[in-house]
Short mmCIF file of C-alpha atoms in Angstrom, two decimals:
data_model
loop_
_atom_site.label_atom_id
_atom_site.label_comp_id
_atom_site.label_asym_id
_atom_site.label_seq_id
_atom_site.Cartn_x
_atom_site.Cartn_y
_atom_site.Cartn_z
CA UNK W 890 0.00 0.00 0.00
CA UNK W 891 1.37 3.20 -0.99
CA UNK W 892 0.25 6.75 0.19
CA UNK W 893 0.39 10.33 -1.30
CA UNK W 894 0.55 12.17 1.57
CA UNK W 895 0.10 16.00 0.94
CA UNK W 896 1.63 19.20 3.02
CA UNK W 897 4.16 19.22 5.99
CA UNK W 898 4.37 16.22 8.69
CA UNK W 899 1.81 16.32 11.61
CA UNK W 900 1.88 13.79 14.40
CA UNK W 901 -0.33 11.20 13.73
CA UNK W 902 -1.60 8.51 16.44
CA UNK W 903 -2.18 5.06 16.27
CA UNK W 904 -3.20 2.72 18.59
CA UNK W 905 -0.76 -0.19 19.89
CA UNK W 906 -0.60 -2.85 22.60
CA UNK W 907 -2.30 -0.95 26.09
CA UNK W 908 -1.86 2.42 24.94
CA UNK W 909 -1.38 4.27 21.61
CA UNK W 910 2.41 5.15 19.89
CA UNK W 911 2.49 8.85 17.87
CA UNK W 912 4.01 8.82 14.12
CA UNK W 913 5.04 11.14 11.66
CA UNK W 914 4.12 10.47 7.97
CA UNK W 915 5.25 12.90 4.54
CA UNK W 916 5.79 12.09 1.39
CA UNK W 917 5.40 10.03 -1.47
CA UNK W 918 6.99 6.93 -3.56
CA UNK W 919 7.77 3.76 -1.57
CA UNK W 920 6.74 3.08 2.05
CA UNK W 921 10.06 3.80 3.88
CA UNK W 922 9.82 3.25 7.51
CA UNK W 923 12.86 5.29 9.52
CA UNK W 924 13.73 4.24 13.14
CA UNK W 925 15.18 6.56 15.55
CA UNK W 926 17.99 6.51 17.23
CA UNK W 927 18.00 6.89 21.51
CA UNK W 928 17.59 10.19 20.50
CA UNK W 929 15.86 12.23 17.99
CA UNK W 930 12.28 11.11 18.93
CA UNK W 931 9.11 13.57 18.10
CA UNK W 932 11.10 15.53 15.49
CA UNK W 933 10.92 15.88 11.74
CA UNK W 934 13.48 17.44 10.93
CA UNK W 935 16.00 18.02 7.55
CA UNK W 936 16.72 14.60 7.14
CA UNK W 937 13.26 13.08 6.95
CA UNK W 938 12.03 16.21 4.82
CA UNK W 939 14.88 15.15 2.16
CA UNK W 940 14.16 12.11 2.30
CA UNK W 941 10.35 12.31 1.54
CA UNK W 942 11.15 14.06 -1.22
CA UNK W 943 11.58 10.28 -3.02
CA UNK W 944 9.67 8.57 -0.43
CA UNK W 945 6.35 7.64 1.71
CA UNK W 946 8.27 8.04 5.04
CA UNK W 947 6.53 6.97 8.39
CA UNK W 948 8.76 7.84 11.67
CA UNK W 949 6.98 6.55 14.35
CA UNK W 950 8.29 7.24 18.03
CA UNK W 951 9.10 4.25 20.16
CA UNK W 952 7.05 3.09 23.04
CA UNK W 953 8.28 5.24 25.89
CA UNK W 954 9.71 8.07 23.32
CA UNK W 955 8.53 10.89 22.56
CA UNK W 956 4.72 11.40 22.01
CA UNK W 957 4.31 7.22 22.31
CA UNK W 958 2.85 5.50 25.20
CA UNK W 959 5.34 3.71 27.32
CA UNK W 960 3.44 0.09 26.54
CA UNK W 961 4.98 -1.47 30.02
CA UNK W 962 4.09 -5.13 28.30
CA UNK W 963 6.96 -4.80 25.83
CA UNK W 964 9.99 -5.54 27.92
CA UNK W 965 12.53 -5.89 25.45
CA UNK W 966 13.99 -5.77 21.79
CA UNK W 967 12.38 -8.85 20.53
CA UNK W 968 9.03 -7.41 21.99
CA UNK W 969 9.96 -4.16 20.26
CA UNK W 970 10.28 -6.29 16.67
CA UNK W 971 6.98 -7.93 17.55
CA UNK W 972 5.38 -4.15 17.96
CA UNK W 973 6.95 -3.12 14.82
CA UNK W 974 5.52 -5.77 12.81
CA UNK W 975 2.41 -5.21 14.55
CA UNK W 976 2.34 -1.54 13.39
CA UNK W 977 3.11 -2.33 9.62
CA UNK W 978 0.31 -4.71 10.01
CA UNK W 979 -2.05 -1.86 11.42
CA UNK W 980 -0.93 0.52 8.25
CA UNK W 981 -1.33 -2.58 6.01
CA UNK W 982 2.23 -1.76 4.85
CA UNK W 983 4.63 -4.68 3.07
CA UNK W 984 7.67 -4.60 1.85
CA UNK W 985 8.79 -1.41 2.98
CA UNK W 986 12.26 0.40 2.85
CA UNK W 987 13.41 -0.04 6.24
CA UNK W 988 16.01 2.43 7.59
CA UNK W 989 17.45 2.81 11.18
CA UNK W 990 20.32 4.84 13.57
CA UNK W 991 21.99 3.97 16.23
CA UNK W 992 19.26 1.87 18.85
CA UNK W 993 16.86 2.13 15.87
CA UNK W 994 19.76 0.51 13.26
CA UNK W 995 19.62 -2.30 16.14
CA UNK W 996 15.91 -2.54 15.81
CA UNK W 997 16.54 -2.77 12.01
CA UNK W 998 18.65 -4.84 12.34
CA UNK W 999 16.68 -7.56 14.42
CA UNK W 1000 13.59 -7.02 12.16
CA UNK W 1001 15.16 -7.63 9.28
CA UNK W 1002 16.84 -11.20 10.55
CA UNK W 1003 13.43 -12.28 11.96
CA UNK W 1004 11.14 -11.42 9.22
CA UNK W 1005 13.17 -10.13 6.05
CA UNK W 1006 10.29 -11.05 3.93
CA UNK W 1007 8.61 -7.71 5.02
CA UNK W 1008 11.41 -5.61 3.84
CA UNK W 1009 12.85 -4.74 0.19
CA UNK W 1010 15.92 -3.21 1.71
CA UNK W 1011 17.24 -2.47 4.66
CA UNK W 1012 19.84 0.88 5.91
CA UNK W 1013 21.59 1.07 8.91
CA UNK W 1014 23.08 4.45 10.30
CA UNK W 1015 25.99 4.01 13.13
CA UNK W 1016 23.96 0.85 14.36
CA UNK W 1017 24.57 -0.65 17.97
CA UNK W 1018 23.36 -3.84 18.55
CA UNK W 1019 26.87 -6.43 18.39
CA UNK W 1020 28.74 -7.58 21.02
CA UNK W 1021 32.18 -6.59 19.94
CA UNK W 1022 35.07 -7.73 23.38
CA UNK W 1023 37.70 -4.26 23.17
CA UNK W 1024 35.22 -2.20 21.27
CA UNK W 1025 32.50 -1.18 23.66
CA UNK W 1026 29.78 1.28 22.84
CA UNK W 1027 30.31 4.51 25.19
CA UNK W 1028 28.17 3.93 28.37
CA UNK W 1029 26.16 7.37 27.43
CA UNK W 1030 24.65 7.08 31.64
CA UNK W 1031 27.72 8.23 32.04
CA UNK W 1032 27.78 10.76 30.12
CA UNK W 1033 26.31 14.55 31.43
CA UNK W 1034 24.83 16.11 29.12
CA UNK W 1035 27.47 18.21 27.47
CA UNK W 1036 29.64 15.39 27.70
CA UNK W 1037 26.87 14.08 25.42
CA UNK W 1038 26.59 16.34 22.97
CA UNK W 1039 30.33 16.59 23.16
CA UNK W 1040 30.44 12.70 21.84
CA UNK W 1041 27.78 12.88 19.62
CA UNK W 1042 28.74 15.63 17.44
CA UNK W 1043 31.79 16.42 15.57
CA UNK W 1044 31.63 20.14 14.57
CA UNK W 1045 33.00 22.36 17.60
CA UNK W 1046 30.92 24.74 16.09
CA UNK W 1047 27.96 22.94 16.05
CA UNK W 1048 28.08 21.64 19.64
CA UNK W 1049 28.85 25.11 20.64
CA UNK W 1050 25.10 26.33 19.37
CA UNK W 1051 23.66 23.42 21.19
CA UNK W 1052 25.04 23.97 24.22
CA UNK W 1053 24.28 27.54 23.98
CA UNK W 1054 20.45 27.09 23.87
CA UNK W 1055 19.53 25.94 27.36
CA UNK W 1056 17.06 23.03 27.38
CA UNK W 1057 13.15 23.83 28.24
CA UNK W 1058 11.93 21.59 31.53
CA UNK W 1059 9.60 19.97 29.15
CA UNK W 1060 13.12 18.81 27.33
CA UNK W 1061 14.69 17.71 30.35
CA UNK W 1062 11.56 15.84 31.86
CA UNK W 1063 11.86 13.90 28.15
CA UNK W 1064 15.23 13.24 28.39
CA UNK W 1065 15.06 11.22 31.24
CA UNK W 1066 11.67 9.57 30.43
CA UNK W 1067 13.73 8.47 26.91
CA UNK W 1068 16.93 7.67 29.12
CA UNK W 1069 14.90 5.04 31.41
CA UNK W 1070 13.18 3.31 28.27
CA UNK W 1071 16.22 3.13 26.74
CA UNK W 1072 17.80 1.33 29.81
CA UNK W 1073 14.33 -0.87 30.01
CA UNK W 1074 15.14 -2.08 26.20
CA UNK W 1075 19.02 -2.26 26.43
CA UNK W 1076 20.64 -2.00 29.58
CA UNK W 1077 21.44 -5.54 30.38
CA UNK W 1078 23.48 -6.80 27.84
CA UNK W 1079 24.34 -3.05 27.17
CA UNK W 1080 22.79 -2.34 24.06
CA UNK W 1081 23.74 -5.33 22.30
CA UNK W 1082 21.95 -9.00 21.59
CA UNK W 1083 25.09 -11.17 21.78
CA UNK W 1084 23.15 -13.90 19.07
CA UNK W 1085 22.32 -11.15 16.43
CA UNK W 1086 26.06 -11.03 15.07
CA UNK W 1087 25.39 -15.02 14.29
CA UNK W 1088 22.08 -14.24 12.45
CA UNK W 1089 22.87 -11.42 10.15
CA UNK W 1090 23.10 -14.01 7.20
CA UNK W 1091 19.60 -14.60 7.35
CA UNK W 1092 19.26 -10.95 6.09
CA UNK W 1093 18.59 -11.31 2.37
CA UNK W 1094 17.63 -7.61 1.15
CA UNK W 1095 20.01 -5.11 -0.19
CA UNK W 1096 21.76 -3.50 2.67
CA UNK W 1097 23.68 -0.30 2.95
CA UNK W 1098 25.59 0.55 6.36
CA UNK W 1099 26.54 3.77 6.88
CA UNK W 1100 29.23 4.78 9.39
CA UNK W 1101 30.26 8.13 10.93
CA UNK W 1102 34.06 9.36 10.22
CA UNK W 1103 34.36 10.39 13.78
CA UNK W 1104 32.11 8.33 15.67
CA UNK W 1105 32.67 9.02 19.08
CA UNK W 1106 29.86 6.43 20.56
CA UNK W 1107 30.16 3.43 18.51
CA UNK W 1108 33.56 2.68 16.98
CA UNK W 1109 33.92 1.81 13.30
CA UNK W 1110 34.29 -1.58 13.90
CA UNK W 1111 30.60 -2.29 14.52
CA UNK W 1112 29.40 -0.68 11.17
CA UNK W 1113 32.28 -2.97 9.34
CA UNK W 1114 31.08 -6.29 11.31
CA UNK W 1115 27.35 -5.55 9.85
CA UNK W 1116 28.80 -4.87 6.89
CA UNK W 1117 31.11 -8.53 6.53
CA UNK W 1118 27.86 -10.74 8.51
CA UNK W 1119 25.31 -9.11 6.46
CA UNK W 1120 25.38 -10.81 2.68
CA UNK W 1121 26.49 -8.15 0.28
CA UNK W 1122 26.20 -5.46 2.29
CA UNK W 1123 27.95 -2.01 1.72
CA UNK W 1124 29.47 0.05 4.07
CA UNK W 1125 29.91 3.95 3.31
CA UNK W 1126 31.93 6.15 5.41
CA UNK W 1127 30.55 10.05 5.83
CA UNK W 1128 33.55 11.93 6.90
CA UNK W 1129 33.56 15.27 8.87
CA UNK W 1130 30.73 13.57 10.89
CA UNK W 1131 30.05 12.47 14.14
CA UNK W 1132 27.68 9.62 15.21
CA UNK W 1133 23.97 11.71 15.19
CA UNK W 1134 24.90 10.71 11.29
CA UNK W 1135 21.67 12.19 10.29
CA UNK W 1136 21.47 15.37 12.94
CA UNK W 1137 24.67 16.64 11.79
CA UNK W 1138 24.62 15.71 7.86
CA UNK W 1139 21.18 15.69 7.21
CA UNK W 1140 21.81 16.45 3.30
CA UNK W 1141 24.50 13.84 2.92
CA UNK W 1142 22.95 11.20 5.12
CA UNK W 1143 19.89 11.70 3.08
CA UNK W 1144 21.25 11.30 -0.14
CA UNK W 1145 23.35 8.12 1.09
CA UNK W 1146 20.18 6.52 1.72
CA UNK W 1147 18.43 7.68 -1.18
CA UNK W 1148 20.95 7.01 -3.87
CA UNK W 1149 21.24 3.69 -2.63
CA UNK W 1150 17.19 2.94 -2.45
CA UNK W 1151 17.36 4.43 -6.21
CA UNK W 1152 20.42 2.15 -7.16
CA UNK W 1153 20.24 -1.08 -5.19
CA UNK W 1154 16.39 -1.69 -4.73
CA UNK W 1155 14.20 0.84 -7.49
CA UNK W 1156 13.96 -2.51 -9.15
CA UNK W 1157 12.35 -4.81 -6.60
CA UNK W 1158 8.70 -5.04 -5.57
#
């Protein structure tokens, strides 16, 4: 099913599990459905406008993000892939362009091994999700918040204007609410399923894995193991960028993605 929808991105509701999750939808062209990273929820921003330029994007929030319910039944990533198949099922959406950053390349990641029948191609941004001995993802509870930003960014510039701008209450009450569903999904193992590494052969749609030049939060050698587990696979490299790949580079992000939809996977239904 394929939508042509007109004018800027609203938040849209829908209702899941106990409660109801919040979505945004623009665009038109192939379903593409974007997952977001640990942050980033509630926002359509540069990168998803691009993006729907070429595409029927749906962003949804995750259960406890954002404008989402928290759903307190889903426990843990395999619920999560259960609630994303659900919510395809709800839009009567199939073989959609599935993208995802950082917790949501994870999520991708997992949906695609379990069910890669529902997707024509799949896109990974920065993903965490291996277990990878000497090449830990940064513990970001550690972190304070401009030690955050700090990480996540690579322009000095650009982290400068960020910090500048002190955060509404609304913002912090958020960040915390997003901080302890994050820990609820992937605190223990620490953002990482240490099976998934042994079941990314099972992924059988084009793939594209893009990595951050100066990832500060995930090193480089995650992106590359997708990249070797994952059959035919490509890894790209955006330089001059750290890991909020599609915060910082919106433009180039953007056109990774949709150069490679165009290239790799126009051509399959």
């Amino acid at each position: 099913m394929t939508d042509v929808v007109e004018g800027p991105a609203v938040a849209r509701t829908l209702a899941a599990g106990s409660g109801s999750i919040s979505y945004f939808r623009s665009g038109s062209g192939h379903p593409l459905l974007f997952l977001h990273a640990a942050g980033g929820a509630g926002m359509w921003g540069p990168f998803h406008e691009r993006l729907s330029g070429s595409a029927d994007v749906i962003a949804p929030d995750h259960p406890g993000w954002g404008g989402s319910d928290d759903l307190p039944e889903l426990r843990g990533v395999d619920d999560l892939v259960y609630h994303y198949l659900d919510v395809l099922d709800r839009l009567e959406l199939d073989r959609v362009d599935l993208v995802g950053a950082s917790f949501g390349g994870w999520l991708a990641a997992e949906l695609a091994v379990h069910s890669p029948e529902r997707f024509r191609s799949l896109v990974l941004l920065g993903p965490v999700g291996l277990r990878i001995p000497g090449h830990l993802v940064a513990d970001l509870f550690l972190m304070t918040p401009p030690q955050l930003i700090a990480a996540l960014y690579h322009d000095p510039a650009l982290v400068e204007q960020i910090l500048s701008v002190a955060p509404e209450t609304d913002q912090i009450i958020a960040t915390y609410r997003e901080l302890g569903s994050l820990a609820r999904f992937g605190w223990r193992p620490f953002l990482n399923n240490p099976r998934l590494e042994s079941r990314l052969h099972r992924i059988s749609m084009p793939t594209r894995v893009i990595a951050a030049g100066e990832d500060r939060i995930v090193p480089r050698v995650h992106c590359e193991r997708y990249a070797a587990g994952i059959p035919d696979a490509e890894l790209v490299v955006v330089d001059d960028c750290g890991h909020a790949l599609y915060g910082e580079r919106p433009d180039a992000v953007a056109d990774a993605v949709s150069t490679f939809l165009t290239e790799r996977a126009g051509g399959r239904s």
